PDB file of C-alpha atoms and ligand atoms in Angstrom:
ATOM      1  CA  MET A   1     168.668  25.063  52.032  1.00 62.00           C
ATOM      2  CA  THR A   2     172.088  26.826  50.931  1.00 86.00           C
ATOM      3  CA  ILE A   3     175.751  25.621  52.152  1.00 94.00           C
ATOM      4  CA  THR A   4     175.502  25.668  55.368  1.00 94.00           C
ATOM      5  CA  GLY A   5     174.300  22.323  56.918  1.00 94.00           C
ATOM      6  CA  LYS A   6     175.360  19.588  53.754  1.00 98.00           C
ATOM      7  CA  VAL A   7     176.970  17.414  54.424  1.00 98.00           C
ATOM      8  CA  VAL A   8     180.412  17.484  51.594  1.00 98.00           C
ATOM      9  CA  ALA A   9     182.203  14.306  51.251  1.00 99.00           C
ATOM     10  CA  VAL A  10     185.652  15.646  49.841  1.00 99.00           C
ATOM     11  CA  THR A  11     188.363  13.781  47.787  1.00 99.00           C
ATOM     12  CA  GLY A  12     192.340  14.916  48.594  1.00 98.00           C
ATOM     13  CA  ALA A  13     191.983  16.651  51.719  1.00 99.00           C
ATOM     14  CA  SER A  14     194.963  16.411  53.359  1.00 98.00           C
ATOM     15  CA  SER A  15     196.308  19.018  51.388  1.00 98.00           C
ATOM     16  CA  GLY A  16     196.284  21.959  48.243  1.00 98.00           C
ATOM     17  CA  ILE A  17     192.300  22.645  46.774  1.00 98.00           C
ATOM     18  CA  GLY A  18     191.382  19.745  48.876  1.00 99.00           C
ATOM     19  CA  ALA A  19     192.358  20.619  52.188  1.00 99.00           C
ATOM     20  CA  ALA A  20     191.517  24.679  51.191  1.00 99.00           C
ATOM     21  CA  THR A  21     187.939  22.916  50.268  1.00 99.00           C
ATOM     22  CA  ALA A  22     187.501  21.586  53.205  1.00 98.00           C
ATOM     23  CA  ARG A  23     188.327  24.216  55.483  1.00 98.00           C
ATOM     24  CA  HIS A  24     186.293  27.411  53.477  1.00 98.00           C
ATOM     25  CA  LEU A  25     183.359  24.398  53.325  1.00 98.00           C
ATOM     26  CA  ALA A  26     183.125  24.000  57.029  1.00 98.00           C
ATOM     27  CA  SER A  27     183.779  27.258  57.827  1.00 98.00           C
ATOM     28  CA  LEU A  28     180.570  27.813  56.035  1.00 97.00           C
ATOM     29  CA  GLY A  29     178.535  25.875  58.464  1.00 97.00           C
ATOM     30  CA  ALA A  30     178.696  22.988  56.371  1.00 98.00           C
ATOM     31  CA  PRO A  31     180.085  19.522  58.662  1.00 98.00           C
ATOM     32  CA  VAL A  32     182.304  17.867  55.894  1.00 98.00           C
ATOM     33  CA  VAL A  33     184.551  14.647  55.705  1.00 99.00           C
ATOM     34  CA  LEU A  34     187.705  14.734  54.217  1.00 99.00           C
ATOM     35  CA  GLY A  35     189.391  11.252  52.636  1.00 98.00           C
ATOM     36  CA  ALA A  36     192.921  10.864  51.328  1.00 99.00           C
ATOM     37  CA  ARG A  37     195.968   8.102  52.435  1.00 98.00           C
ATOM     38  CA  ARG A  38     197.758  10.023  54.352  1.00 98.00           C
ATOM     39  CA  ALA A  39     195.462  10.378  57.397  1.00 98.00           C
ATOM     40  CA  ASP A  40     197.564  11.816  59.915  1.00 98.00           C
ATOM     41  CA  ARG A  41     197.050  15.764  57.557  1.00 98.00           C
ATOM     42  CA  LEU A  42     193.408  14.050  57.382  1.00 98.00           C
ATOM     43  CA  ASP A  43     193.132  14.049  61.494  1.00 98.00           C
ATOM     44  CA  GLY A  44     195.340  17.343  62.113  1.00 98.00           C
ATOM     45  CA  LEU A  45     193.207  19.257  59.401  1.00 98.00           C
ATOM     46  CA  ALA A  46     190.018  17.555  61.234  1.00 98.00           C
ATOM     47  CA  ALA A  47     190.972  18.478  64.839  1.00 98.00           C
ATOM     48  CA  GLU A  48     191.637  21.582  63.280  1.00 98.00           C
ATOM     49  CA  ILE A  49     187.776  22.617  62.232  1.00 98.00           C
ATOM     50  CA  THR A  50     186.197  20.984  65.228  1.00 98.00           C
ATOM     51  CA  ALA A  51     188.212  22.975  66.990  1.00 98.00           C
ATOM     52  CA  GLY A  52     186.913  26.119  65.215  1.00 97.00           C
ATOM     53  CA  GLY A  53     183.704  24.888  65.976  1.00 98.00           C
ATOM     54  CA  GLY A  54     182.770  23.068  62.839  1.00 98.00           C
ATOM     55  CA  ARG A  55     182.060  19.605  62.058  1.00 98.00           C
ATOM     56  CA  ALA A  56     184.465  16.985  60.435  1.00 98.00           C
ATOM     57  CA  ALA A  57     185.255  13.941  59.993  1.00 98.00           C
ATOM     58  CA  ALA A  58     188.200  11.746  58.501  1.00 98.00           C
ATOM     59  CA  VAL A  59     188.579   8.554  56.426  1.00 98.00           C
ATOM     60  CA  ARG A  60     191.897   7.119  55.218  1.00 98.00           C
ATOM     61  CA  VAL A  61     190.571   6.505  51.436  1.00 98.00           C
ATOM     62  CA  ASP A  62     193.083   5.077  48.539  1.00 99.00           C
ATOM     63  CA  VAL A  63     190.326   6.586  45.271  1.00 99.00           C
ATOM     64  CA  THR A  64     191.722   3.658  43.588  1.00 98.00           C
ATOM     65  CA  ASP A  65     190.181   1.879  45.736  1.00 98.00           C
ATOM     66  CA  PRO A  66     186.691   1.455  45.484  1.00 98.00           C
ATOM     67  CA  GLY A  67     185.683   0.368  48.776  1.00 98.00           C
ATOM     68  CA  ASP A  68     187.251   3.050  50.615  1.00 98.00           C
ATOM     69  CA  LEU A  69     184.845   5.634  48.069  1.00 98.00           C
ATOM     70  CA  ARG A  70     181.785   3.871  49.864  1.00 98.00           C
ATOM     71  CA  ALA A  71     184.213   3.928  53.602  1.00 98.00           C
ATOM     72  CA  LEU A  72     183.834   7.992  52.432  1.00 98.00           C
ATOM     73  CA  VAL A  73     180.741   7.741  52.048  1.00 98.00           C
ATOM     74  CA  ASP A  74     179.258   5.493  54.612  1.00 98.00           C
ATOM     75  CA  THR A  75     180.844   7.322  56.984  1.00 98.00           C
ATOM     76  CA  ALA A  76     178.791  10.559  55.879  1.00 98.00           C
ATOM     77  CA  VAL A  77     175.607   8.956  56.635  1.00 98.00           C
ATOM     78  CA  ASP A  78     176.790   7.466  59.262  1.00 98.00           C
ATOM     79  CA  ARG A  79     178.610  10.323  60.984  1.00 98.00           C
ATOM     80  CA  PHE A  80     176.694  13.840  59.747  1.00 98.00           C
ATOM     81  CA  GLY A  81     173.077  11.040  58.972  1.00 98.00           C
ATOM     82  CA  ARG A  82     173.101  12.137  54.901  1.00 98.00           C
ATOM     83  CA  LEU A  83     175.772  13.435  52.002  1.00 98.00           C
ATOM     84  CA  ASP A  84     174.822  16.306  50.066  1.00 98.00           C
ATOM     85  CA  VAL A  85     177.920  16.444  47.615  1.00 98.00           C
ATOM     86  CA  LEU A  86     181.054  14.702  47.126  1.00 99.00           C
ATOM     87  CA  VAL A  87     184.276  17.159  45.792  1.00 99.00           C
ATOM     88  CA  GLY A  88     186.536  14.471  43.527  1.00 99.00           C
ATOM     89  CA  ASN A  89     189.567  16.106  43.934  1.00 98.00           C
ATOM     90  CA  ALA A  90     192.772  14.071  44.323  1.00 99.00           C
ATOM     91  CA  GLY A  91     194.261  14.145  41.474  1.00 98.00           C
ATOM     92  CA  VAL A  92     198.066  12.857  39.893  1.00 98.00           C
ATOM     93  CA  SER A  93     200.330  15.182  37.063  1.00 97.00           C
ATOM     94  CA  ARG A  94     203.084  13.418  35.935  1.00 97.00           C
ATOM     95  CA  ILE A  95     204.710  16.128  33.040  1.00 94.00           C
ATOM     96  CA  GLY A  96     207.011  15.167  30.566  1.00 94.00           C
ATOM     97  CA  PRO A  97     206.315  14.243  26.906  1.00 95.00           C
ATOM     98  CA  MET A  98     204.413  10.989  25.843  1.00 97.00           C
ATOM     99  CA  ALA A  99     208.293   9.055  24.318  1.00 97.00           C
ATOM    100  CA  ASP A 100     209.616   9.049  27.708  1.00 95.00           C
ATOM    101  CA  LEU A 101     206.759   6.291  27.656  1.00 97.00           C
ATOM    102  CA  ASP A 102     206.481   7.084  31.013  1.00 97.00           C
ATOM    103  CA  VAL A 103     203.530   4.356  31.646  1.00 98.00           C
ATOM    104  CA  GLU A 104     203.940   4.112  35.622  1.00 97.00           C
ATOM    105  CA  GLY A 105     202.889   7.386  35.195  1.00 97.00           C
ATOM    106  CA  TRP A 106     199.784   7.406  32.381  1.00 98.00           C
ATOM    107  CA  SER A 107     198.449   4.243  35.369  1.00 98.00           C
ATOM    108  CA  ALA A 108     198.533   6.484  37.675  1.00 98.00           C
ATOM    109  CA  MET A 109     196.744   9.640  36.321  1.00 98.00           C
ATOM    110  CA  VAL A 110     194.695   7.009  34.710  1.00 98.00           C
ATOM    111  CA  ASP A 111     194.141   5.416  37.857  1.00 98.00           C
ATOM    112  CA  VAL A 112     193.892   8.147  40.164  1.00 98.00           C
ATOM    113  CA  ASN A 113     191.943  11.283  38.158  1.00 98.00           C
ATOM    114  CA  VAL A 114     189.239   9.444  36.232  1.00 98.00           C
ATOM    115  CA  LYS A 115     189.319   5.828  37.913  1.00 98.00           C
ATOM    116  CA  GLY A 116     189.444   7.472  41.230  1.00 98.00           C
ATOM    117  CA  ILE A 117     185.821   9.986  39.916  1.00 98.00           C
ATOM    118  CA  LEU A 118     184.480   6.743  38.703  1.00 98.00           C
ATOM    119  CA  HIS A 119     184.767   5.026  42.298  1.00 98.00           C
ATOM    120  CA  GLY A 120     183.393   7.829  43.895  1.00 98.00           C
ATOM    121  CA  ILE A 121     180.136   8.237  41.154  1.00 98.00           C
ATOM    122  CA  ALA A 122     179.353   3.700  42.047  1.00 98.00           C
ATOM    123  CA  ALA A 123     179.853   4.869  46.109  1.00 98.00           C
ATOM    124  CA  ALA A 124     177.651   8.334  45.979  1.00 98.00           C
ATOM    125  CA  LEU A 125     175.232   7.170  42.921  1.00 98.00           C
ATOM    126  CA  PRO A 126     172.931   4.897  45.296  1.00 98.00           C
ATOM    127  CA  VAL A 127     172.547   7.289  48.565  1.00 98.00           C
ATOM    128  CA  PHE A 128     171.657  10.508  46.665  1.00 98.00           C
ATOM    129  CA  ARG A 129     168.844   8.543  44.511  1.00 97.00           C
ATOM    130  CA  ARG A 130     167.412   7.192  48.089  1.00 98.00           C
ATOM    131  CA  GLN A 131     167.834  11.014  49.676  1.00 97.00           C
ATOM    132  CA  GLY A 132     166.642  12.390  46.447  1.00 97.00           C
ATOM    133  CA  ARG A 133     169.045  15.051  45.742  1.00 97.00           C
ATOM    134  CA  GLY A 134     172.898  14.737  45.521  1.00 98.00           C
ATOM    135  CA  HIS A 135     176.073  17.090  43.981  1.00 98.00           C
ATOM    136  CA  LEU A 136     178.732  15.662  42.308  1.00 98.00           C
ATOM    137  CA  VAL A 137     181.898  18.663  41.799  1.00 98.00           C
ATOM    138  CA  THR A 138     184.484  16.982  40.184  1.00 98.00           C
ATOM    139  CA  VAL A 139     188.157  18.805  39.739  1.00 98.00           C
ATOM    140  CA  VAL A 140     189.762  18.756  36.874  1.00 98.00           C
ATOM    141  CA  SER A 141     191.757  21.416  35.141  1.00 98.00           C
ATOM    142  CA  THR A 142     192.284  24.383  31.827  1.00 97.00           C
ATOM    143  CA  SER A 143     194.906  22.127  31.015  1.00 95.00           C
ATOM    144  CA  GLY A 144     191.567  20.142  29.235  1.00 92.00           C
ATOM    145  CA  LEU A 145     191.065  23.304  27.107  1.00 94.00           C
ATOM    146  CA  LYS A 146     194.712  24.514  26.701  1.00 93.00           C
ATOM    147  CA  ILE A 147     196.425  21.270  25.267  1.00 94.00           C
ATOM    148  CA  VAL A 148     200.163  21.939  25.253  1.00 93.00           C
ATOM    149  CA  PRO A 149     203.423  19.886  25.256  1.00 94.00           C
ATOM    150  CA  THR A 150     204.354  17.934  28.424  1.00 94.00           C
ATOM    151  CA  GLN A 151     200.499  17.232  30.264  1.00 95.00           C
ATOM    152  CA  ALA A 152     198.825  15.874  26.942  1.00 97.00           C
ATOM    153  CA  VAL A 153     198.037  12.304  29.843  1.00 98.00           C
ATOM    154  CA  TYR A 154     197.020  14.337  32.115  1.00 98.00           C
ATOM    155  CA  ALA A 155     194.781  16.518  30.311  1.00 98.00           C
ATOM    156  CA  GLY A 156     193.219  14.072  28.249  1.00 98.00           C
ATOM    157  CA  THR A 157     192.452  12.511  31.966  1.00 98.00           C
ATOM    158  CA  LYS A 158     190.777  16.077  33.415  1.00 98.00           C
ATOM    159  CA  ASN A 159     188.975  15.586  30.029  1.00 98.00           C
ATOM    160  CA  ALA A 160     188.256  12.262  30.479  1.00 98.00           C
ATOM    161  CA  VAL A 161     186.082  13.385  34.112  1.00 98.00           C
ATOM    162  CA  ARG A 162     184.765  16.136  31.534  1.00 98.00           C
ATOM    163  CA  THR A 163     183.465  13.519  29.036  1.00 98.00           C
ATOM    164  CA  LEU A 164     182.118  11.287  32.253  1.00 98.00           C
ATOM    165  CA  LEU A 165     180.263  14.453  33.894  1.00 97.00           C
ATOM    166  CA  GLU A 166     178.948  15.254  31.717  1.00 97.00           C
ATOM    167  CA  GLY A 167     177.237  11.876  30.100  1.00 97.00           C
ATOM    168  CA  LEU A 168     176.064  11.352  34.019  1.00 97.00           C
ATOM    169  CA  ARG A 169     174.528  15.369  32.816  1.00 97.00           C
ATOM    170  CA  GLN A 170     172.061  13.960  30.476  1.00 96.00           C
ATOM    171  CA  GLU A 171     171.101  11.135  32.418  1.00 97.00           C
ATOM    172  CA  SER A 172     169.377  12.357  34.868  1.00 94.00           C
ATOM    173  CA  THR A 173     167.413  15.464  34.147  1.00 92.00           C
ATOM    174  CA  ASP A 174     164.979  13.915  36.384  1.00 94.00           C
ATOM    175  CA  GLY A 175     166.312  17.082  39.464  1.00 93.00           C
ATOM    176  CA  VAL A 176     167.857  14.346  41.622  1.00 96.00           C
ATOM    177  CA  LEU A 177     171.802  15.130  40.615  1.00 98.00           C
ATOM    178  CA  ARG A 178     174.139  18.411  39.312  1.00 98.00           C
ATOM    179  CA  THR A 179     177.139  17.839  38.608  1.00 98.00           C
ATOM    180  CA  THR A 180     179.928  20.382  38.530  1.00 98.00           C
ATOM    181  CA  SER A 181     183.339  20.665  36.394  1.00 98.00           C
ATOM    182  CA  ILE A 182     186.588  23.127  38.617  1.00 98.00           C
ATOM    183  CA  SER A 183     188.871  23.565  35.682  1.00 98.00           C
ATOM    184  CA  PRO A 184     191.315  25.209  38.115  1.00 98.00           C
ATOM    185  CA  GLY A 185     194.540  26.719  36.693  1.00 97.00           C
ATOM    186  CA  TYR A 186     197.674  27.405  38.478  1.00 96.00           C
ATOM    187  CA  VAL A 187     197.257  26.970  42.098  1.00 97.00           C
ATOM    188  CA  ARG A 188     199.882  26.980  44.152  1.00 97.00           C
ATOM    189  CA  THR A 189     199.970  22.929  45.693  1.00 97.00           C
ATOM    190  CA  GLU A 190     202.353  20.400  46.013  1.00 96.00           C
ATOM    191  CA  LEU A 191     200.390  18.514  42.763  1.00 96.00           C
ATOM    192  CA  VAL A 192     204.256  19.532  41.102  1.00 94.00           C
ATOM    193  CA  ASP A 193     205.953  18.698  43.478  1.00 92.00           C
ATOM    194  CA  HIS A 194     205.678  14.912  42.707  1.00 92.00           C
ATOM    195  CA  ALA A 195     204.950  15.657  38.574  1.00 95.00           C
ATOM    196  CA  VAL A 196     208.706  15.078  37.403  1.00 93.00           C
ATOM    197  CA  ASP A 197     211.685  12.758  38.981  1.00 90.00           C
ATOM    198  CA  ASP A 198     214.560  14.696  37.230  1.00 89.00           C
ATOM    199  CA  PRO A 199     215.801  17.624  39.464  1.00 91.00           C
ATOM    200  CA  VAL A 200     216.716  21.023  38.013  1.00 92.00           C
ATOM    201  CA  ALA A 201     212.758  20.542  35.377  1.00 89.00           C
ATOM    202  CA  ARG A 202     210.940  19.888  39.540  1.00 91.00           C
ATOM    203  CA  GLU A 203     212.682  23.320  40.852  1.00 93.00           C
ATOM    204  CA  GLN A 204     212.177  24.922  36.675  1.00 91.00           C
ATOM    205  CA  ALA A 205     207.805  23.806  37.390  1.00 90.00           C
ATOM    206  CA  LYS A 206     207.813  25.091  41.263  1.00 92.00           C
ATOM    207  CA  ARG A 207     209.177  28.366  40.372  1.00 93.00           C
ATOM    208  CA  THR A 208     206.636  29.334  37.843  1.00 91.00           C
ATOM    209  CA  MET A 209     204.259  27.705  39.992  1.00 92.00           C
ATOM    210  CA  ALA A 210     205.249  29.885  42.734  1.00 92.00           C
ATOM    211  CA  GLU A 211     205.797  32.628  40.655  1.00 94.00           C
ATOM    212  CA  LEU A 212     201.782  32.633  39.195  1.00 95.00           C
ATOM    213  CA  GLY A 213     199.940  30.276  40.366  1.00 97.00           C
ATOM    214  CA  ILE A 214     196.597  31.428  42.242  1.00 98.00           C
ATOM    215  CA  ASP A 215     195.869  30.379  46.375  1.00 98.00           C
ATOM    216  CA  PRO A 216     194.090  27.442  46.380  1.00 98.00           C
ATOM    217  CA  ASP A 217     191.533  29.389  48.442  1.00 98.00           C
ATOM    218  CA  ALA A 218     190.354  31.016  45.404  1.00 98.00           C
ATOM    219  CA  VAL A 219     189.081  27.403  43.879  1.00 98.00           C
ATOM    220  CA  ALA A 220     187.520  26.943  47.573  1.00 98.00           C
ATOM    221  CA  ARG A 221     185.548  29.714  47.257  1.00 98.00           C
ATOM    222  CA  ALA A 222     184.150  28.381  43.701  1.00 98.00           C
ATOM    223  CA  VAL A 223     183.784  25.236  45.307  1.00 98.00           C
ATOM    224  CA  ALA A 224     181.276  26.980  47.769  1.00 98.00           C
ATOM    225  CA  PHE A 225     179.931  28.968  45.326  1.00 98.00           C
ATOM    226  CA  ALA A 226     179.239  26.172  42.962  1.00 98.00           C
ATOM    227  CA  ILE A 227     177.442  24.068  46.261  1.00 98.00           C
ATOM    228  CA  ASP A 228     175.417  27.295  47.121  1.00 96.00           C
ATOM    229  CA  GLN A 229     173.080  27.533  44.360  1.00 95.00           C
ATOM    230  CA  PRO A 230     169.651  26.939  44.722  1.00 94.00           C
ATOM    231  CA  GLU A 231     168.131  23.164  43.874  1.00 93.00           C
ATOM    232  CA  ASP A 232     166.970  24.642  40.711  1.00 94.00           C
ATOM    233  CA  VAL A 233     169.945  25.626  39.549  1.00 96.00           C
ATOM    234  CA  GLU A 234     173.500  23.730  38.195  1.00 97.00           C
ATOM    235  CA  ILE A 235     176.749  25.653  37.837  1.00 97.00           C
ATOM    236  CA  GLY A 236     178.056  23.511  34.907  1.00 97.00           C
ATOM    237  CA  ASP A 237     181.685  24.935  34.305  1.00 97.00           C
ATOM    238  CA  LEU A 238     183.474  27.166  36.309  1.00 98.00           C
ATOM    239  CA  THR A 239     186.952  27.873  34.808  1.00 98.00           C
ATOM    240  CA  ILE A 240     189.437  29.678  38.133  1.00 98.00           C
ATOM    241  CA  ARG A 241     193.141  31.386  37.361  1.00 97.00           C
ATOM    242  CA  PRO A 242     195.691  33.777  37.360  1.00 97.00           C
ATOM    243  CA  ALA A 243     195.160  36.304  35.995  1.00 97.00           C
ATOM    244  CA  ARG A 244     198.478  36.881  34.500  1.00 94.00           C
ATOM    245  CA  GLN A 245     198.156  32.266  33.087  1.00 93.00           C
ATOM    246  CA  GLY A 246     198.147  32.016  28.965  1.00 89.00           C
TER     247      GLY A 246
HETATM  248  P1  LIG B 301     198.004  18.442  45.767  1.00 97.22           P
HETATM  249  O1  LIG B 301     199.469  17.538  45.864  1.00 97.22           O
HETATM  250  O2  LIG B 301     198.228  19.071  47.034  1.00 97.22           O
HETATM  251  O3  LIG B 301     197.292  17.275  45.867  1.00 97.22           O
HETATM  252  C1  LIG B 301     196.100  16.460  45.737  1.00 97.22           C
HETATM  253  C2  LIG B 301     195.514  15.823  46.652  1.00 97.22           C
HETATM  254  O4  LIG B 301     194.777  14.845  46.249  1.00 97.22           O
HETATM  255  C3  LIG B 301     196.545  14.937  48.007  1.00 97.22           C
HETATM  256  O5  LIG B 301     195.545  15.533  49.213  1.00 97.22           O
HETATM  257  C4  LIG B 301     196.951  14.065  47.754  1.00 97.22           C
HETATM  258  O6  LIG B 301     196.362  13.246  49.288  1.00 97.22           O
HETATM  259  C5  LIG B 301     195.683  12.956  46.843  1.00 97.22           C
HETATM  260  N1  LIG B 301     195.610  11.646  46.393  1.00 97.22           N
HETATM  261  C6  LIG B 301     197.126  11.576  45.910  1.00 97.22           C
HETATM  262  N2  LIG B 301     196.764  10.298  44.975  1.00 97.22           N
HETATM  263  C7  LIG B 301     195.451   9.810  45.862  1.00 97.22           C
HETATM  264  C8  LIG B 301     194.910   8.412  45.902  1.00 97.22           C
HETATM  265  N3  LIG B 301     195.343   7.308  45.233  1.00 97.22           N
HETATM  266  N4  LIG B 301     193.974   8.439  46.619  1.00 97.22           N
HETATM  267  C9  LIG B 301     193.647   9.132  47.361  1.00 97.22           C
HETATM  268  N5  LIG B 301     193.642  10.459  47.189  1.00 97.22           N
HETATM  269  C10 LIG B 301     195.319  10.901  46.589  1.00 97.22           C
HETATM  270  O7  LIG B 301     197.580  19.649  44.583  1.00 97.22           O
HETATM  271  P2  LIG B 301     196.348  19.969  44.069  1.00 97.22           P
HETATM  272  O8  LIG B 301     195.292  20.221  45.522  1.00 97.22           O
HETATM  273  O9  LIG B 301     196.751  20.774  43.683  1.00 97.22           O
HETATM  274  O10 LIG B 301     195.297  18.700  43.502  1.00 97.22           O
HETATM  275  C11 LIG B 301     194.132  18.824  43.881  1.00 97.22           C
HETATM  276  C12 LIG B 301     193.253  18.596  42.408  1.00 97.22           C
HETATM  277  O11 LIG B 301     193.373  19.896  41.444  1.00 97.22           O
HETATM  278  C13 LIG B 301     194.098  17.685  41.388  1.00 97.22           C
HETATM  279  O12 LIG B 301     192.845  16.959  41.029  1.00 97.22           O
HETATM  280  C14 LIG B 301     194.508  17.975  40.408  1.00 97.22           C
HETATM  281  O13 LIG B 301     194.836  17.362  39.037  1.00 97.22           O
HETATM  282  C15 LIG B 301     193.748  19.612  40.345  1.00 97.22           C
HETATM  283  N6  LIG B 301     194.633  20.984  39.599  1.00 97.22           N
HETATM  284  C16 LIG B 301     195.126  21.076  40.302  1.00 97.22           C
HETATM  285  C17 LIG B 301     195.593  22.307  39.828  1.00 97.22           C
HETATM  286  C18 LIG B 301     197.563  23.282  40.096  1.00 97.22           C
HETATM  287  O14 LIG B 301     198.238  23.882  39.441  1.00 97.22           O
HETATM  288  N7  LIG B 301     197.605  22.988  41.942  1.00 97.22           N
HETATM  289  C19 LIG B 301     195.718  23.018  37.825  1.00 97.22           C
HETATM  290  C20 LIG B 301     194.690  21.700  38.007  1.00 97.22           C
HETATM  291  C21 LIG B 301     194.264  20.848  38.461  1.00 97.22           C
HETATM  292  P3  LIG B 301     197.554  11.471  49.526  1.00 97.22           P
HETATM  293  O15 LIG B 301     198.901  11.988  49.101  1.00 97.22           O
HETATM  294  O16 LIG B 301     197.379  12.195  51.186  1.00 97.22           O
HETATM  295  O17 LIG B 301     196.784  10.307  49.303  1.00 97.22           O
END
């Protein structure tokens, strides 16, 4: 079974990388289940995919709530008969030196970026085991590979996810589960819009992203590549960054 017909749930599908991924996978024949908090955006994307001949369902999901992830997985099974892939993409970023003590921002990153993935694992793993097959794809970051000032907590959350996935992989060598960590570099999305409060610093970050960032479709193609492999092949890690990124 290649990508066509695989049922894929995507968290954070209301914008950026998640929306591009859902669009791309649907264009390749995968039924997609879209999850995020902005339901209006999800409904719009689901309608667009359906109008283009694809199959899509939308569920309002806050990944900090384990029950919402269960609802996402249940929707895949109810609407399309199974869940083949969960793309854990929802994420938030807060940029700033740790000395700023942005405790609220730290908590948000841990809650969404780390616990959100754990909630997805808890919801999807029983279904994958029941089916005898499943694939967990997470969107981490090059921030975790090259630690720079102002991104320590964000990088920490992304590396926590990398660690969780590697542990899960080691525990899942019976061939039922495949795991993939996708590490994007700068990608032109809304992520940076919410990353800094100071308007001057925010404009600077947005300019950098606009000048250097690559299109979210580049990451979508990488996700598709990881999914579109024979059952005995696991793409463990993929890094996709602008050719000009340092
Ligand atoms: P966006 O801000 O465009 O997308 C983030 C997505 O996460 C949105 O769909 C948002 O939906 C969703 N989200 C945030 N909080 C929650 C929540 N509590 N529950 C459910 N969904 C939530 O940015 P990107 O597309 O760039 O981000 C996608 C992923 O890519 C993130 O994990 C990010 O860390 C990662 N990444 C991005 C890079 C970049 O340069 N852009 C680089 C490396 C990694 P909603 O608000 O509707 O809930």
